PDB file of N, CA and C in Angstrom:
ATOM      1  N   MET A   1       0.804  -1.206   0.000  1.00  0.00           N
ATOM      2  CA  MET A   1       0.000   0.000   0.000  1.00  0.00           C
ATOM      3  C   MET A   1       0.845   1.269   0.000  1.00  0.00           C
ATOM      4  N   PRO A   2       1.985   1.258  -0.659  1.00  0.00           N
ATOM      5  CA  PRO A   2       2.775   2.492  -0.678  1.00  0.00           C
ATOM      6  C   PRO A   2       2.092   3.611  -1.471  1.00  0.00           C
ATOM      7  N   VAL A   3       1.238   3.259  -2.431  1.00  0.00           N
ATOM      8  CA  VAL A   3       0.562   4.281  -3.224  1.00  0.00           C
ATOM      9  C   VAL A   3      -0.435   5.047  -2.354  1.00  0.00           C
ATOM     10  N   VAL A   4      -1.157   4.333  -1.515  1.00  0.00           N
ATOM     11  CA  VAL A   4      -2.140   4.968  -0.638  1.00  0.00           C
ATOM     12  C   VAL A   4      -1.449   5.875   0.367  1.00  0.00           C
ATOM     13  N   GLU A   5      -0.323   5.430   0.888  1.00  0.00           N
ATOM     14  CA  GLU A   5       0.425   6.243   1.846  1.00  0.00           C
ATOM     15  C   GLU A   5       0.953   7.514   1.182  1.00  0.00           C
ATOM     16  N   LYS A   6       1.444   7.377  -0.049  1.00  0.00           N
ATOM     17  CA  LYS A   6       1.933   8.561  -0.769  1.00  0.00           C
ATOM     18  C   LYS A   6       0.782   9.522  -1.065  1.00  0.00           C
ATOM     19  N   LEU A   7      -0.382   8.970  -1.393  1.00  0.00           N
ATOM     20  CA  LEU A   7      -1.546   9.805  -1.655  1.00  0.00           C
ATOM     21  C   LEU A   7      -1.970  10.557  -0.394  1.00  0.00           C
ATOM     22  N   LYS A   8      -1.966   9.878   0.726  1.00  0.00           N
ATOM     23  CA  LYS A   8      -2.306  10.534   1.997  1.00  0.00           C
ATOM     24  C   LYS A   8      -1.314  11.647   2.323  1.00  0.00           C
ATOM     25  N   MET A   9      -0.035  11.392   2.108  1.00  0.00           N
ATOM     26  CA  MET A   9       0.992  12.409   2.365  1.00  0.00           C
ATOM     27  C   MET A   9       0.796  13.608   1.431  1.00  0.00           C
ATOM     28  N   PHE A  10       0.465  13.354   0.176  1.00  0.00           N
ATOM     29  CA  PHE A  10       0.234  14.433  -0.777  1.00  0.00           C
ATOM     30  C   PHE A  10      -0.943  15.292  -0.345  1.00  0.00           C
ATOM     31  N   ILE A  11      -2.020  14.660   0.103  1.00  0.00           N
ATOM     32  CA  ILE A  11      -3.200  15.405   0.535  1.00  0.00           C
ATOM     33  C   ILE A  11      -2.887  16.251   1.759  1.00  0.00           C
ATOM     34  N   VAL A  12      -2.080  15.718   2.673  1.00  0.00           N
ATOM     35  CA  VAL A  12      -1.723  16.474   3.883  1.00  0.00           C
ATOM     36  C   VAL A  12      -0.795  17.634   3.542  1.00  0.00           C
ATOM     37  N   GLN A  13       0.152  17.400   2.641  1.00  0.00           N
ATOM     38  CA  GLN A  13       1.136  18.439   2.316  1.00  0.00           C
ATOM     39  C   GLN A  13       0.575  19.492   1.371  1.00  0.00           C
ATOM     40  N   GLU A  14      -0.293  19.096   0.443  1.00  0.00           N
ATOM     41  CA  GLU A  14      -0.825  20.013  -0.564  1.00  0.00           C
ATOM     42  C   GLU A  14      -2.352  19.916  -0.627  1.00  0.00           C
ATOM     43  N   PRO A  15      -3.065  20.412   0.374  1.00  0.00           N
ATOM     44  CA  PRO A  15      -4.526  20.255   0.372  1.00  0.00           C
ATOM     45  C   PRO A  15      -5.223  21.041  -0.744  1.00  0.00           C
ATOM     46  N   VAL A  16      -4.678  22.195  -1.102  1.00  0.00           N
ATOM     47  CA  VAL A  16      -5.318  22.998  -2.148  1.00  0.00           C
ATOM     48  C   VAL A  16      -5.185  22.309  -3.502  1.00  0.00           C
ATOM     49  N   VAL A  17      -4.018  21.783  -3.790  1.00  0.00           N
ATOM     50  CA  VAL A  17      -3.799  21.079  -5.056  1.00  0.00           C
ATOM     51  C   VAL A  17      -4.648  19.812  -5.110  1.00  0.00           C
ATOM     52  N   ALA A  18      -4.726  19.105  -3.983  1.00  0.00           N
ATOM     53  CA  ALA A  18      -5.535  17.892  -3.935  1.00  0.00           C
ATOM     54  C   ALA A  18      -7.012  18.219  -4.158  1.00  0.00           C
ATOM     55  N   ALA A  19      -7.500  19.294  -3.549  1.00  0.00           N
ATOM     56  CA  ALA A  19      -8.894  19.696  -3.733  1.00  0.00           C
ATOM     57  C   ALA A  19      -9.142  20.110  -5.177  1.00  0.00           C
ATOM     58  N   SER A  20      -8.193  20.809  -5.781  1.00  0.00           N
ATOM     59  CA  SER A  20      -8.339  21.210  -7.182  1.00  0.00           C
ATOM     60  C   SER A  20      -8.381  19.991  -8.098  1.00  0.00           C
ATOM     61  N   CYS A  21      -7.552  19.007  -7.821  1.00  0.00           N
ATOM     62  CA  CYS A  21      -7.569  17.782  -8.623  1.00  0.00           C
ATOM     63  C   CYS A  21      -8.894  17.045  -8.461  1.00  0.00           C
ATOM     64  N   PHE A  22      -9.437  17.031  -7.256  1.00  0.00           N
ATOM     65  CA  PHE A  22     -10.723  16.386  -7.012  1.00  0.00           C
ATOM     66  C   PHE A  22     -11.845  17.095  -7.779  1.00  0.00           C
ATOM     67  N   ILE A  23     -11.851  18.431  -7.715  1.00  0.00           N
ATOM     68  CA  ILE A  23     -12.883  19.200  -8.411  1.00  0.00           C
ATOM     69  C   ILE A  23     -12.766  18.991  -9.925  1.00  0.00           C
ATOM     70  N   ALA A  24     -11.533  18.947 -10.429  1.00  0.00           N
ATOM     71  CA  ALA A  24     -11.330  18.706 -11.861  1.00  0.00           C
ATOM     72  C   ALA A  24     -11.810  17.311 -12.244  1.00  0.00           C
ATOM     73  N   GLY A  25     -11.563  16.346 -11.392  1.00  0.00           N
ATOM     74  CA  GLY A  25     -12.032  14.983 -11.661  1.00  0.00           C
ATOM     75  C   GLY A  25     -13.540  14.904 -11.723  1.00  0.00           C
ATOM     76  N   VAL A  26     -14.213  15.594 -10.800  1.00  0.00           N
ATOM     77  CA  VAL A  26     -15.674  15.627 -10.821  1.00  0.00           C
ATOM     78  C   VAL A  26     -16.157  16.333 -12.079  1.00  0.00           C
ATOM     79  N   GLY A  27     -15.481  17.413 -12.453  1.00  0.00           N
ATOM     80  CA  GLY A  27     -15.855  18.151 -13.651  1.00  0.00           C
ATOM     81  C   GLY A  27     -15.687  17.346 -14.927  1.00  0.00           C
ATOM     82  N   LEU A  28     -14.760  16.422 -14.948  1.00  0.00           N
ATOM     83  CA  LEU A  28     -14.591  15.553 -16.107  1.00  0.00           C
ATOM     84  C   LEU A  28     -15.546  14.368 -16.064  1.00  0.00           C
ATOM     85  N   PHE A  29     -15.850  13.892 -14.871  1.00  0.00           N
ATOM     86  CA  PHE A  29     -16.685  12.709 -14.711  1.00  0.00           C
ATOM     87  C   PHE A  29     -18.151  12.993 -15.009  1.00  0.00           C
ATOM     88  N   LEU A  30     -18.682  14.100 -14.484  1.00  0.00           N
ATOM     89  CA  LEU A  30     -20.111  14.370 -14.624  1.00  0.00           C
ATOM     90  C   LEU A  30     -20.575  14.493 -16.070  1.00  0.00           C
ATOM     91  N   PRO A  31     -19.923  15.303 -16.909  1.00  0.00           N
ATOM     92  CA  PRO A  31     -20.403  15.371 -18.299  1.00  0.00           C
ATOM     93  C   PRO A  31     -20.279  14.043 -19.045  1.00  0.00           C
ATOM     94  N   ALA A  32     -19.264  13.264 -18.711  1.00  0.00           N
ATOM     95  CA  ALA A  32     -19.065  11.992 -19.396  1.00  0.00           C
ATOM     96  C   ALA A  32     -20.145  10.980 -19.034  1.00  0.00           C
ATOM     97  N   VAL A  33     -20.729  11.090 -17.850  1.00  0.00           N
ATOM     98  CA  VAL A  33     -21.722  10.122 -17.400  1.00  0.00           C
ATOM     99  C   VAL A  33     -23.136  10.666 -17.516  1.00  0.00           C
ATOM    100  N   VAL A  34     -23.348  11.907 -17.107  1.00  0.00           N
ATOM    101  CA  VAL A  34     -24.695  12.456 -17.042  1.00  0.00           C
ATOM    102  C   VAL A  34     -25.220  12.825 -18.429  1.00  0.00           C
ATOM    103  N   ARG A  35     -24.388  13.360 -19.291  1.00  0.00           N
ATOM    104  CA  ARG A  35     -24.843  13.806 -20.615  1.00  0.00           C
ATOM    105  C   ARG A  35     -25.465  12.674 -21.435  1.00  0.00           C
ATOM    106  N   PRO A  36     -24.833  11.494 -21.534  1.00  0.00           N
ATOM    107  CA  PRO A  36     -25.485  10.415 -22.292  1.00  0.00           C
ATOM    108  C   PRO A  36     -26.816   9.981 -21.682  1.00  0.00           C
ATOM    109  N   ILE A  37     -26.916  10.032 -20.361  1.00  0.00           N
ATOM    110  CA  ILE A  37     -28.186   9.682 -19.714  1.00  0.00           C
ATOM    111  C   ILE A  37     -29.255  10.687 -20.106  1.00  0.00           C
ATOM    112  N   LEU A  38     -28.925  11.974 -20.045  1.00  0.00           N
ATOM    113  CA  LEU A  38     -29.900  12.999 -20.415  1.00  0.00           C
ATOM    114  C   LEU A  38     -30.274  12.915 -21.892  1.00  0.00           C
ATOM    115  N   ASP A  39     -29.307  12.637 -22.743  1.00  0.00           N
ATOM    116  CA  ASP A  39     -29.589  12.510 -24.168  1.00  0.00           C
ATOM    117  C   ASP A  39     -30.535  11.351 -24.450  1.00  0.00           C
ATOM    118  N   SER A  40     -30.361  10.246 -23.740  1.00  0.00           N
ATOM    119  CA  SER A  40     -31.245   9.103 -23.970  1.00  0.00           C
ATOM    120  C   SER A  40     -32.657   9.406 -23.477  1.00  0.00           C
ATOM    121  N   LEU A  41     -32.793  10.201 -22.437  1.00  0.00           N
ATOM    122  CA  LEU A  41     -34.119  10.566 -21.949  1.00  0.00           C
ATOM    123  C   LEU A  41     -34.799  11.566 -22.875  1.00  0.00           C
ATOM    124  N   GLU A  42     -34.046  12.483 -23.453  1.00  0.00           N
ATOM    125  CA  GLU A  42     -34.616  13.512 -24.313  1.00  0.00           C
ATOM    126  C   GLU A  42     -35.171  12.930 -25.606  1.00  0.00           C
ATOM    127  N   THR A  43     -34.575  11.875 -26.132  1.00  0.00           N
ATOM    128  CA  THR A  43     -35.064  11.308 -27.378  1.00  0.00           C
ATOM    129  C   THR A  43     -36.406  10.614 -27.184  1.00  0.00           C
ATOM    130  N   SER A  44     -36.674  10.154 -25.984  1.00  0.00           N
ATOM    131  CA  SER A  44     -37.923   9.445 -25.761  1.00  0.00           C
ATOM    132  C   SER A  44     -39.107  10.387 -25.590  1.00  0.00           C
ATOM    133  N   LYS A  45     -38.887  11.610 -25.178  1.00  0.00           N
ATOM    134  CA  LYS A  45     -40.002  12.527 -24.986  1.00  0.00           C
ATOM    135  C   LYS A  45     -39.745  13.851 -25.707  1.00  0.00           C
ATOM    136  N   GLN A  46     -39.889  13.814 -27.017  1.00  0.00           N
ATOM    137  CA  GLN A  46     -39.715  15.021 -27.804  1.00  0.00           C
ATOM    138  C   GLN A  46     -41.041  15.756 -27.888  1.00  0.00           C
ATOM    139  N   VAL A  47     -41.006  17.046 -27.635  1.00  0.00           N
ATOM    140  CA  VAL A  47     -42.192  17.876 -27.655  1.00  0.00           C
ATOM    141  C   VAL A  47     -42.257  18.578 -29.008  1.00  0.00           C
ATOM    142  N   PRO A  48     -43.417  18.559 -29.659  1.00  0.00           N
ATOM    143  CA  PRO A  48     -43.505  19.247 -30.948  1.00  0.00           C
ATOM    144  C   PRO A  48     -43.341  20.756 -30.779  1.00  0.00           C
ATOM    145  N   GLN A  49     -42.650  21.357 -31.712  1.00  0.00           N
ATOM    146  CA  GLN A  49     -42.384  22.786 -31.643  1.00  0.00           C
ATOM    147  C   GLN A  49     -43.611  23.552 -32.127  1.00  0.00           C
ATOM    148  N   PRO A  50     -44.032  24.580 -31.383  1.00  0.00           N
ATOM    149  CA  PRO A  50     -45.204  25.348 -31.821  1.00  0.00           C
ATOM    150  C   PRO A  50     -44.869  26.192 -33.046  1.00  0.00           C
ATOM    151  N   ALA A  51     -45.912  26.530 -33.776  1.00  0.00           N
ATOM    152  CA  ALA A  51     -45.719  27.366 -34.955  1.00  0.00           C
ATOM    153  C   ALA A  51     -45.311  28.767 -34.520  1.00  0.00           C
ATOM    154  N   LEU A  52     -44.470  29.391 -35.310  1.00  0.00           N
ATOM    155  CA  LEU A  52     -43.962  30.719 -34.970  1.00  0.00           C
ATOM    156  C   LEU A  52     -45.089  31.743 -34.925  1.00  0.00           C
ATOM    157  N   SER A  53     -46.079  31.588 -35.776  1.00  0.00           N
ATOM    158  CA  SER A  53     -47.191  32.538 -35.777  1.00  0.00           C
ATOM    159  C   SER A  53     -47.982  32.454 -34.470  1.00  0.00           C
ATOM    160  N   ASP A  54     -48.164  31.243 -33.924  1.00  0.00           N
ATOM    161  CA  ASP A  54     -48.862  31.094 -32.645  1.00  0.00           C
ATOM    162  C   ASP A  54     -48.092  31.765 -31.515  1.00  0.00           C
ATOM    163  N   VAL A  55     -46.786  31.610 -31.555  1.00  0.00           N
ATOM    164  CA  VAL A  55     -45.953  32.207 -30.506  1.00  0.00           C
ATOM    165  C   VAL A  55     -46.021  33.724 -30.576  1.00  0.00           C
ATOM    166  N   SER A  56     -45.942  34.273 -31.782  1.00  0.00           N
ATOM    167  CA  SER A  56     -45.956  35.731 -31.902  1.00  0.00           C
ATOM    168  C   SER A  56     -47.317  36.299 -31.489  1.00  0.00           C
ATOM    169  N   ILE A  57     -48.402  35.597 -31.788  1.00  0.00           N
ATOM    170  CA  ILE A  57     -49.743  36.059 -31.391  1.00  0.00           C
ATOM    171  C   ILE A  57     -49.854  36.068 -29.864  1.00  0.00           C
ATOM    172  N   LYS A  58     -49.429  35.008 -29.222  1.00  0.00           N
ATOM    173  CA  LYS A  58     -49.502  34.935 -27.759  1.00  0.00           C
ATOM    174  C   LYS A  58     -48.573  35.971 -27.119  1.00  0.00           C
ATOM    175  N   PHE A  59     -47.448  36.215 -27.741  1.00  0.00           N
ATOM    176  CA  PHE A  59     -46.511  37.188 -27.212  1.00  0.00           C
ATOM    177  C   PHE A  59     -47.115  38.596 -27.272  1.00  0.00           C
ATOM    178  N   ARG A  60     -47.768  38.907 -28.387  1.00  0.00           N
ATOM    179  CA  ARG A  60     -48.414  40.219 -28.515  1.00  0.00           C
ATOM    180  C   ARG A  60     -49.552  40.388 -27.506  1.00  0.00           C
ATOM    181  N   LYS A  61     -50.304  39.305 -27.267  1.00  0.00           N
ATOM    182  CA  LYS A  61     -51.415  39.383 -26.319  1.00  0.00           C
ATOM    183  C   LYS A  61     -50.919  39.643 -24.901  1.00  0.00           C
ATOM    184  N   MET A  62     -49.733  39.158 -24.590  1.00  0.00           N
ATOM    185  CA  MET A  62     -49.186  39.356 -23.248  1.00  0.00           C
ATOM    186  C   MET A  62     -48.865  40.828 -22.985  1.00  0.00           C
ATOM    187  N   PHE A  63     -48.430  41.545 -23.998  1.00  0.00           N
ATOM    188  CA  PHE A  63     -47.951  42.914 -23.798  1.00  0.00           C
ATOM    189  C   PHE A  63     -48.912  43.982 -24.311  1.00  0.00           C
ATOM    190  N   ILE A  64     -50.068  43.598 -24.787  1.00  0.00           N
ATOM    191  CA  ILE A  64     -51.030  44.599 -25.269  1.00  0.00           C
ATOM    192  C   ILE A  64     -52.201  44.679 -24.308  1.00  0.00           C
TER     193      ILE A  64
END
């Protein structure tokens, strides 16, 4: 277990660098895992896009 001991020593000696490495790891991990999950969910429930004329009519009604 010399690797674990060296890792513990690194964290004790350089806590800011260790925290930065942890945050960077999370930042790399989340998009790699969460994005494909979200993409697979989005394809199953696609909402039809409203017509532009309907949107503009409703928008005008809101402000008139």
